[in-house]
């Protein structure tokens, strides 16, 4: 118990650490905006080349399922392994900058596309670029924030998913005013501007190296011995020999399947069930996703850090509560006959409850692993979870196309979405609960962070 309580002692985090988190959050927001813009540009109600990429490039629902699934994750997952390893041994700020540049070039070229195959090609490039962002970002967060505040920092960073997803929702209205091509150009231009801010403002924390003649100093002024870094095979073994980490991968993959269904097919649900509410949906959904997701992710991370002071399993209990507690409101979202009941009482409350999970889960992995394999662990986590999320997206698109071909009304999507999410959340929640039963004190607090240099707010691992 003394180890756990010691890890909970509040430590002052310098202002620059919060600034770095803000910049990383902006990058993550633009990344998600770029990624999910296709979901809304495809599902606009108008069938003309200026507004709809679906009509302009003749994309079916099965092809859409590929574009939002393996047409993105095929490169995102594989490149993520390279990016994760690179982030453990190389300059993370340059890795992130390279990724931002690559994915915004891809988005720019999507704006010039005229066929499904062209969109697929540049979606794969977009996935390749975006793979380089998250592993390096989470690795930087682990260096800039101590153990006792890492769930909150991860939760705040994860808010970029919801803010970016909310901004993507506005693409419905943007495409009506600017056209879908100019919408892609505008989002890409914003991304290029953010890349300049990142490369000139973020400092790469110094990491101990076997080649370093001057070892790092700890908070007390003593030297921290430089340990030999793991090679790739050793890092992979460290990750997949950790039972808790592997089970967290599995539970998160199940949770991702429901998340991919929501992100990919709720726009189609609202377009088919409430076809006269395009403008209202575009703006209200932006606030619902951004606001509900932000509040849930932020409070989830903060609550996990505070609750964990008295309950070491708190980081696993929160995802359980999110999975099971959100299901009634997902049912309201899918089945309500009133648009405002569906989006406010259903979707908004679902986001408030469900999205508390990500920060605590990432913090669990960071705590359970040493610093020289954390970024690779995030890449493996992303690869596995994205693979299964993409699988859910593809399968649902295929089923939906087949049912439409057999004469089912397009509103059948509400039942497909509901049962997909329910199945995903129930199994994910059960597995997170099982993870909590395996969680012991020594598995939850293994790599406490100490200041790298006094007053700089940077943290590295040292043995207790």
Short mmCIF file of N, CA and C in Angstrom, two decimals, residues 41-180:
data_model
loop_
_atom_site.label_atom_id
_atom_site.label_comp_id
_atom_site.label_asym_id
_atom_site.label_seq_id
_atom_site.Cartn_x
_atom_site.Cartn_y
_atom_site.Cartn_z
N UNK A 41 -18.87 13.66 -45.38
CA UNK A 41 -18.94 14.05 -46.79
C UNK A 41 -19.63 12.99 -47.62
N UNK A 42 -19.56 11.74 -47.17
CA UNK A 42 -20.24 10.65 -47.88
C UNK A 42 -21.74 10.61 -47.58
N UNK A 43 -22.11 10.97 -46.36
CA UNK A 43 -23.49 10.77 -45.92
C UNK A 43 -24.36 12.03 -45.98
N UNK A 44 -23.98 12.99 -46.82
CA UNK A 44 -24.86 14.14 -47.03
C UNK A 44 -26.08 13.68 -47.83
N UNK A 45 -27.19 14.43 -47.69
CA UNK A 45 -28.44 14.02 -48.35
C UNK A 45 -28.46 14.37 -49.84
N UNK A 46 -27.76 15.46 -50.22
CA UNK A 46 -27.79 15.89 -51.61
C UNK A 46 -27.00 14.92 -52.49
N UNK A 47 -27.55 14.62 -53.65
CA UNK A 47 -26.88 13.73 -54.60
C UNK A 47 -26.37 14.53 -55.79
N UNK A 48 -25.36 15.36 -55.56
CA UNK A 48 -24.74 16.07 -56.67
C UNK A 48 -23.23 16.10 -56.46
N UNK A 49 -22.50 16.29 -57.54
CA UNK A 49 -21.04 16.19 -57.50
C UNK A 49 -20.39 17.24 -56.63
N UNK A 50 -21.00 18.39 -56.48
CA UNK A 50 -20.40 19.49 -55.72
C UNK A 50 -20.41 19.20 -54.22
N UNK A 51 -21.48 18.60 -53.73
CA UNK A 51 -21.67 18.42 -52.29
C UNK A 51 -21.24 17.04 -51.81
N UNK A 52 -21.47 16.02 -52.60
CA UNK A 52 -21.34 14.64 -52.14
C UNK A 52 -20.19 13.89 -52.81
N UNK A 53 -19.24 13.40 -52.02
CA UNK A 53 -18.18 12.57 -52.56
C UNK A 53 -18.74 11.21 -52.98
N UNK A 54 -19.81 10.78 -52.34
CA UNK A 54 -20.46 9.52 -52.71
C UNK A 54 -20.93 9.58 -54.16
N UNK A 55 -21.56 10.67 -54.54
CA UNK A 55 -22.08 10.81 -55.90
C UNK A 55 -20.97 11.13 -56.89
N UNK A 56 -20.05 12.01 -56.49
CA UNK A 56 -19.00 12.45 -57.41
C UNK A 56 -18.06 11.31 -57.79
N UNK A 57 -17.75 10.43 -56.84
CA UNK A 57 -16.79 9.35 -57.09
C UNK A 57 -17.44 7.98 -57.16
N UNK A 58 -18.79 7.93 -57.17
CA UNK A 58 -19.56 6.68 -57.34
C UNK A 58 -19.11 5.61 -56.35
N UNK A 59 -19.30 5.88 -55.06
CA UNK A 59 -18.84 4.99 -53.99
C UNK A 59 -20.05 4.30 -53.36
N UNK A 60 -20.05 2.97 -53.33
CA UNK A 60 -21.14 2.20 -52.72
C UNK A 60 -20.93 2.10 -51.21
N UNK A 61 -21.94 1.56 -50.50
CA UNK A 61 -21.80 1.39 -49.04
C UNK A 61 -20.73 0.36 -48.70
N UNK A 62 -20.60 -0.70 -49.52
CA UNK A 62 -19.53 -1.67 -49.28
C UNK A 62 -18.17 -1.01 -49.44
N UNK A 63 -18.01 -0.20 -50.49
CA UNK A 63 -16.75 0.52 -50.71
C UNK A 63 -16.51 1.55 -49.60
N UNK A 64 -17.58 2.18 -49.15
CA UNK A 64 -17.47 3.11 -48.02
C UNK A 64 -16.99 2.39 -46.77
N UNK A 65 -17.51 1.19 -46.54
CA UNK A 65 -17.06 0.40 -45.40
C UNK A 65 -15.58 0.08 -45.48
N UNK A 66 -15.09 -0.17 -46.70
CA UNK A 66 -13.65 -0.42 -46.88
C UNK A 66 -12.86 0.86 -46.62
N UNK A 67 -13.33 1.98 -47.15
CA UNK A 67 -12.61 3.25 -46.98
C UNK A 67 -12.51 3.66 -45.51
N UNK A 68 -13.56 3.43 -44.74
CA UNK A 68 -13.53 3.81 -43.33
C UNK A 68 -12.91 2.72 -42.47
N UNK A 69 -12.70 1.53 -43.07
CA UNK A 69 -12.12 0.41 -42.33
C UNK A 69 -10.71 0.12 -42.81
N UNK A 70 -10.57 -0.99 -43.56
CA UNK A 70 -9.24 -1.43 -43.96
C UNK A 70 -8.59 -0.51 -44.98
N UNK A 71 -9.37 0.28 -45.68
CA UNK A 71 -8.80 1.27 -46.59
C UNK A 71 -8.05 2.36 -45.88
N UNK A 72 -8.24 2.45 -44.59
CA UNK A 72 -7.47 3.35 -43.74
C UNK A 72 -6.50 2.57 -42.87
N UNK A 73 -7.00 1.52 -42.23
CA UNK A 73 -6.21 0.83 -41.22
C UNK A 73 -5.16 -0.10 -41.81
N UNK A 74 -5.28 -0.43 -43.12
CA UNK A 74 -4.29 -1.30 -43.72
C UNK A 74 -2.88 -0.76 -43.58
N UNK A 75 -2.71 0.53 -43.80
CA UNK A 75 -1.40 1.17 -43.60
C UNK A 75 -1.26 1.72 -42.19
N UNK A 76 -2.35 2.17 -41.61
CA UNK A 76 -2.31 2.76 -40.26
C UNK A 76 -1.75 1.76 -39.25
N UNK A 77 -2.17 0.52 -39.34
CA UNK A 77 -1.74 -0.49 -38.37
C UNK A 77 -0.29 -0.89 -38.59
N UNK A 78 0.08 -1.19 -39.84
CA UNK A 78 1.43 -1.65 -40.10
C UNK A 78 2.47 -0.55 -39.88
N UNK A 79 2.16 0.64 -40.35
CA UNK A 79 3.09 1.76 -40.14
C UNK A 79 3.19 2.11 -38.66
N UNK A 80 2.12 1.82 -37.91
CA UNK A 80 2.13 2.12 -36.49
C UNK A 80 3.21 1.37 -35.73
N UNK A 81 3.51 0.14 -36.15
CA UNK A 81 4.58 -0.61 -35.50
C UNK A 81 5.93 0.07 -35.71
N UNK A 82 6.18 0.51 -36.94
CA UNK A 82 7.41 1.24 -37.23
C UNK A 82 7.45 2.55 -36.46
N UNK A 83 6.32 3.25 -36.45
CA UNK A 83 6.26 4.54 -35.76
C UNK A 83 6.45 4.37 -34.26
N UNK A 84 5.86 3.31 -33.70
CA UNK A 84 6.00 3.08 -32.27
C UNK A 84 7.43 2.79 -31.88
N UNK A 85 8.11 1.94 -32.65
CA UNK A 85 9.51 1.65 -32.35
C UNK A 85 10.37 2.89 -32.52
N UNK A 86 10.11 3.66 -33.59
CA UNK A 86 10.88 4.87 -33.83
C UNK A 86 10.71 5.87 -32.69
N UNK A 87 9.49 5.97 -32.15
CA UNK A 87 9.23 6.91 -31.06
C UNK A 87 9.95 6.52 -29.77
N UNK A 88 10.27 5.24 -29.62
CA UNK A 88 11.01 4.80 -28.43
C UNK A 88 12.50 5.10 -28.51
N UNK A 89 13.02 5.33 -29.73
CA UNK A 89 14.46 5.49 -29.87
C UNK A 89 14.87 6.76 -30.62
N UNK A 90 13.90 7.50 -31.21
CA UNK A 90 14.25 8.66 -32.04
C UNK A 90 13.49 9.91 -31.58
N UNK A 91 13.69 10.99 -32.32
CA UNK A 91 13.05 12.27 -31.99
C UNK A 91 11.55 12.21 -32.25
N UNK A 92 10.78 12.33 -31.21
CA UNK A 92 9.33 12.22 -31.33
C UNK A 92 8.71 13.44 -32.00
N UNK A 93 9.28 14.63 -31.76
CA UNK A 93 8.70 15.83 -32.39
C UNK A 93 8.84 15.77 -33.91
N UNK A 94 9.95 15.21 -34.41
CA UNK A 94 10.14 15.09 -35.85
C UNK A 94 9.27 13.99 -36.44
N UNK A 95 9.06 12.93 -35.66
CA UNK A 95 8.16 11.85 -36.10
C UNK A 95 6.74 12.40 -36.27
N UNK A 96 6.28 13.16 -35.29
CA UNK A 96 4.94 13.74 -35.35
C UNK A 96 4.82 14.70 -36.53
N UNK A 97 5.84 15.55 -36.73
CA UNK A 97 5.82 16.51 -37.84
C UNK A 97 5.72 15.79 -39.18
N UNK A 98 6.49 14.72 -39.35
CA UNK A 98 6.46 13.95 -40.60
C UNK A 98 5.06 13.38 -40.85
N UNK A 99 4.45 12.87 -39.78
CA UNK A 99 3.11 12.31 -39.92
C UNK A 99 2.08 13.35 -40.31
N UNK A 100 2.14 14.52 -39.66
CA UNK A 100 1.17 15.59 -39.98
C UNK A 100 1.29 15.98 -41.45
N UNK A 101 2.51 16.16 -41.90
CA UNK A 101 2.71 16.56 -43.30
C UNK A 101 2.15 15.51 -44.25
N UNK A 102 2.42 14.22 -43.98
CA UNK A 102 1.99 13.16 -44.87
C UNK A 102 0.47 13.05 -44.95
N UNK A 103 -0.21 13.07 -43.79
CA UNK A 103 -1.65 12.85 -43.86
C UNK A 103 -2.39 14.05 -44.46
N UNK A 104 -1.84 15.25 -44.34
CA UNK A 104 -2.53 16.39 -44.93
C UNK A 104 -2.28 16.50 -46.43
N UNK A 105 -1.13 16.01 -46.89
CA UNK A 105 -0.93 15.87 -48.34
C UNK A 105 -1.96 14.89 -48.90
N UNK A 106 -2.18 13.78 -48.19
CA UNK A 106 -3.15 12.79 -48.63
C UNK A 106 -4.57 13.37 -48.67
N UNK A 107 -4.93 14.13 -47.65
CA UNK A 107 -6.27 14.73 -47.63
C UNK A 107 -6.42 15.72 -48.78
N UNK A 108 -5.38 16.47 -49.04
CA UNK A 108 -5.39 17.41 -50.17
C UNK A 108 -5.66 16.66 -51.48
N UNK A 109 -5.02 15.52 -51.67
CA UNK A 109 -5.18 14.75 -52.90
C UNK A 109 -6.55 14.07 -52.97
N UNK A 110 -7.13 13.72 -51.83
CA UNK A 110 -8.50 13.20 -51.84
C UNK A 110 -9.44 14.24 -52.44
N UNK A 111 -9.16 15.50 -52.14
CA UNK A 111 -9.97 16.57 -52.70
C UNK A 111 -9.91 16.65 -54.21
N UNK A 112 -8.85 16.10 -54.81
CA UNK A 112 -8.71 16.09 -56.26
C UNK A 112 -9.18 14.78 -56.89
N UNK A 113 -9.66 13.83 -56.09
CA UNK A 113 -10.00 12.50 -56.60
C UNK A 113 -11.26 12.52 -57.47
N UNK A 114 -11.35 11.52 -58.36
CA UNK A 114 -12.52 11.38 -59.23
C UNK A 114 -13.04 9.95 -59.28
N UNK A 115 -12.50 9.06 -58.44
CA UNK A 115 -12.96 7.68 -58.44
C UNK A 115 -12.71 7.05 -57.08
N UNK A 116 -13.38 5.92 -56.87
CA UNK A 116 -13.20 5.18 -55.63
C UNK A 116 -11.75 4.75 -55.44
N UNK A 117 -11.10 4.28 -56.48
CA UNK A 117 -9.72 3.79 -56.36
C UNK A 117 -8.76 4.91 -55.99
N UNK A 118 -9.00 6.11 -56.50
CA UNK A 118 -8.15 7.25 -56.12
C UNK A 118 -8.35 7.59 -54.65
N UNK A 119 -9.59 7.59 -54.19
CA UNK A 119 -9.86 7.86 -52.78
C UNK A 119 -9.21 6.78 -51.91
N UNK A 120 -9.32 5.53 -52.32
CA UNK A 120 -8.72 4.43 -51.57
C UNK A 120 -7.21 4.60 -51.45
N UNK A 121 -6.56 4.93 -52.55
CA UNK A 121 -5.11 5.12 -52.53
C UNK A 121 -4.70 6.19 -51.52
N UNK A 122 -5.37 7.33 -51.57
CA UNK A 122 -4.97 8.43 -50.68
C UNK A 122 -5.46 8.23 -49.26
N UNK A 123 -6.52 7.44 -49.07
CA UNK A 123 -6.90 7.06 -47.69
C UNK A 123 -5.81 6.18 -47.07
N UNK A 124 -5.21 5.31 -47.86
CA UNK A 124 -4.12 4.49 -47.36
C UNK A 124 -2.91 5.35 -46.98
N UNK A 125 -2.63 6.37 -47.79
CA UNK A 125 -1.53 7.28 -47.45
C UNK A 125 -1.88 8.08 -46.19
N UNK A 126 -3.14 8.51 -46.08
CA UNK A 126 -3.59 9.23 -44.90
C UNK A 126 -3.42 8.36 -43.65
N UNK A 127 -3.78 7.08 -43.75
CA UNK A 127 -3.61 6.17 -42.63
C UNK A 127 -2.14 5.99 -42.27
N UNK A 128 -1.28 5.92 -43.28
CA UNK A 128 0.16 5.81 -43.05
C UNK A 128 0.67 7.00 -42.25
N UNK A 129 0.28 8.21 -42.66
CA UNK A 129 0.75 9.40 -41.96
C UNK A 129 0.24 9.49 -40.53
N UNK A 130 -1.03 9.16 -40.34
CA UNK A 130 -1.62 9.30 -39.01
C UNK A 130 -1.07 8.27 -38.03
N UNK A 131 -0.49 7.19 -38.54
CA UNK A 131 0.10 6.18 -37.65
C UNK A 131 1.26 6.74 -36.84
N UNK A 132 1.88 7.82 -37.32
CA UNK A 132 3.08 8.34 -36.66
C UNK A 132 2.77 9.32 -35.54
N UNK A 133 1.52 9.64 -35.33
CA UNK A 133 1.18 10.66 -34.35
C UNK A 133 0.99 10.13 -32.93
N UNK A 134 0.09 9.19 -32.74
CA UNK A 134 -0.31 8.80 -31.38
C UNK A 134 0.80 8.14 -30.56
N UNK A 135 1.57 7.16 -31.10
CA UNK A 135 2.62 6.57 -30.26
C UNK A 135 3.61 7.59 -29.74
N UNK A 136 4.06 8.49 -30.60
CA UNK A 136 5.01 9.51 -30.18
C UNK A 136 4.37 10.49 -29.20
N UNK A 137 3.10 10.83 -29.42
CA UNK A 137 2.42 11.77 -28.52
C UNK A 137 2.25 11.20 -27.13
N UNK A 138 1.79 9.96 -27.02
CA UNK A 138 1.62 9.34 -25.71
C UNK A 138 2.96 9.15 -25.01
N UNK A 139 4.00 8.89 -25.77
CA UNK A 139 5.33 8.76 -25.19
C UNK A 139 5.80 10.10 -24.61
N UNK A 140 5.55 11.19 -25.32
CA UNK A 140 5.89 12.52 -24.81
C UNK A 140 5.09 12.84 -23.55
N UNK A 141 3.81 12.51 -23.55
CA UNK A 141 2.97 12.77 -22.38
C UNK A 141 3.51 12.04 -21.16
N UNK A 142 3.97 10.79 -21.35
CA UNK A 142 4.52 10.03 -20.22
C UNK A 142 5.79 10.67 -19.68
N UNK A 143 6.54 11.37 -20.52
CA UNK A 143 7.74 12.06 -20.07
C UNK A 143 7.44 13.41 -19.42
N UNK A 144 6.40 14.06 -19.88
CA UNK A 144 6.09 15.40 -19.36
C UNK A 144 5.19 15.38 -18.13
N UNK A 145 4.54 14.25 -17.83
CA UNK A 145 3.62 14.18 -16.69
C UNK A 145 3.97 13.01 -15.78
N UNK A 146 3.85 13.22 -14.46
CA UNK A 146 4.15 12.14 -13.51
C UNK A 146 3.04 11.11 -13.47
N UNK A 147 3.34 9.97 -12.89
CA UNK A 147 2.38 8.87 -12.77
C UNK A 147 1.07 9.31 -12.16
N UNK A 148 1.14 10.15 -11.14
CA UNK A 148 -0.06 10.52 -10.39
C UNK A 148 -1.03 11.37 -11.18
N UNK A 149 -0.60 11.95 -12.33
CA UNK A 149 -1.48 12.79 -13.13
C UNK A 149 -1.58 12.34 -14.58
N UNK A 150 -1.13 11.11 -14.83
CA UNK A 150 -1.06 10.68 -16.22
C UNK A 150 -2.42 10.30 -16.79
N UNK A 151 -3.32 9.75 -15.99
CA UNK A 151 -4.65 9.44 -16.50
C UNK A 151 -5.36 10.70 -16.96
N UNK A 152 -5.23 11.76 -16.16
CA UNK A 152 -5.86 13.03 -16.53
C UNK A 152 -5.25 13.59 -17.81
N UNK A 153 -3.92 13.55 -17.91
CA UNK A 153 -3.25 14.06 -19.10
C UNK A 153 -3.64 13.25 -20.34
N UNK A 154 -3.67 11.92 -20.21
CA UNK A 154 -4.09 11.08 -21.33
C UNK A 154 -5.55 11.33 -21.71
N UNK A 155 -6.39 11.53 -20.68
CA UNK A 155 -7.80 11.81 -20.93
C UNK A 155 -8.00 13.12 -21.67
N UNK A 156 -7.25 14.14 -21.26
CA UNK A 156 -7.35 15.43 -21.96
C UNK A 156 -6.87 15.31 -23.40
N UNK A 157 -5.78 14.58 -23.60
CA UNK A 157 -5.29 14.37 -24.97
C UNK A 157 -6.32 13.64 -25.82
N UNK A 158 -6.95 12.62 -25.23
CA UNK A 158 -7.95 11.83 -25.95
C UNK A 158 -9.17 12.65 -26.32
N UNK A 159 -9.36 13.81 -25.68
CA UNK A 159 -10.48 14.69 -26.06
C UNK A 159 -10.40 15.10 -27.52
N UNK A 160 -9.20 15.05 -28.10
CA UNK A 160 -9.06 15.39 -29.51
C UNK A 160 -9.90 14.51 -30.41
N UNK A 161 -10.14 13.26 -29.99
CA UNK A 161 -11.00 12.36 -30.77
C UNK A 161 -12.39 12.96 -30.91
N UNK A 162 -12.90 13.50 -29.82
CA UNK A 162 -14.29 13.96 -29.79
C UNK A 162 -14.42 15.36 -30.39
N UNK A 163 -13.45 16.23 -30.10
CA UNK A 163 -13.50 17.56 -30.71
C UNK A 163 -13.31 17.45 -32.22
N UNK A 164 -12.34 16.62 -32.63
CA UNK A 164 -12.13 16.41 -34.06
C UNK A 164 -13.31 15.74 -34.72
N UNK A 165 -13.90 14.76 -34.03
CA UNK A 165 -15.10 14.11 -34.57
C UNK A 165 -16.26 15.07 -34.68
N UNK A 166 -16.39 15.97 -33.71
CA UNK A 166 -17.45 16.98 -33.77
C UNK A 166 -17.24 17.94 -34.92
N UNK A 167 -15.98 18.34 -35.13
CA UNK A 167 -15.69 19.24 -36.26
C UNK A 167 -15.93 18.53 -37.59
N UNK A 168 -15.66 17.22 -37.63
CA UNK A 168 -15.95 16.47 -38.85
C UNK A 168 -17.44 16.49 -39.17
N UNK A 169 -18.27 16.47 -38.14
CA UNK A 169 -19.72 16.53 -38.35
C UNK A 169 -20.12 17.80 -39.10
N UNK A 170 -19.39 18.88 -38.87
CA UNK A 170 -19.70 20.14 -39.54
C UNK A 170 -19.39 20.09 -41.03
N UNK A 171 -18.71 19.02 -41.47
CA UNK A 171 -18.42 18.89 -42.91
C UNK A 171 -19.70 18.79 -43.73
N UNK A 172 -20.80 18.34 -43.12
CA UNK A 172 -22.07 18.28 -43.85
C UNK A 172 -22.48 19.67 -44.32
N UNK A 173 -22.42 20.64 -43.41
CA UNK A 173 -22.78 22.01 -43.77
C UNK A 173 -21.67 22.68 -44.59
N UNK A 174 -20.42 22.36 -44.26
CA UNK A 174 -19.31 22.94 -45.02
C UNK A 174 -19.36 22.52 -46.48
N UNK A 175 -19.72 21.26 -46.72
CA UNK A 175 -19.77 20.78 -48.10
C UNK A 175 -20.90 21.45 -48.88
N UNK A 176 -22.00 21.77 -48.19
CA UNK A 176 -23.11 22.45 -48.85
C UNK A 176 -22.70 23.86 -49.28
N UNK A 177 -21.85 24.51 -48.46
CA UNK A 177 -21.44 25.89 -48.76
C UNK A 177 -20.19 25.95 -49.63
N UNK A 178 -19.19 25.10 -49.31
CA UNK A 178 -17.90 25.18 -49.99
C UNK A 178 -17.72 24.11 -51.04
N UNK A 179 -18.50 23.03 -50.94
CA UNK A 179 -18.25 21.85 -51.77
C UNK A 179 -17.34 20.89 -51.04
N UNK A 180 -17.46 19.61 -51.32
CA UNK A 180 -16.67 18.64 -50.56
C UNK A 180 -15.19 18.74 -50.87
#
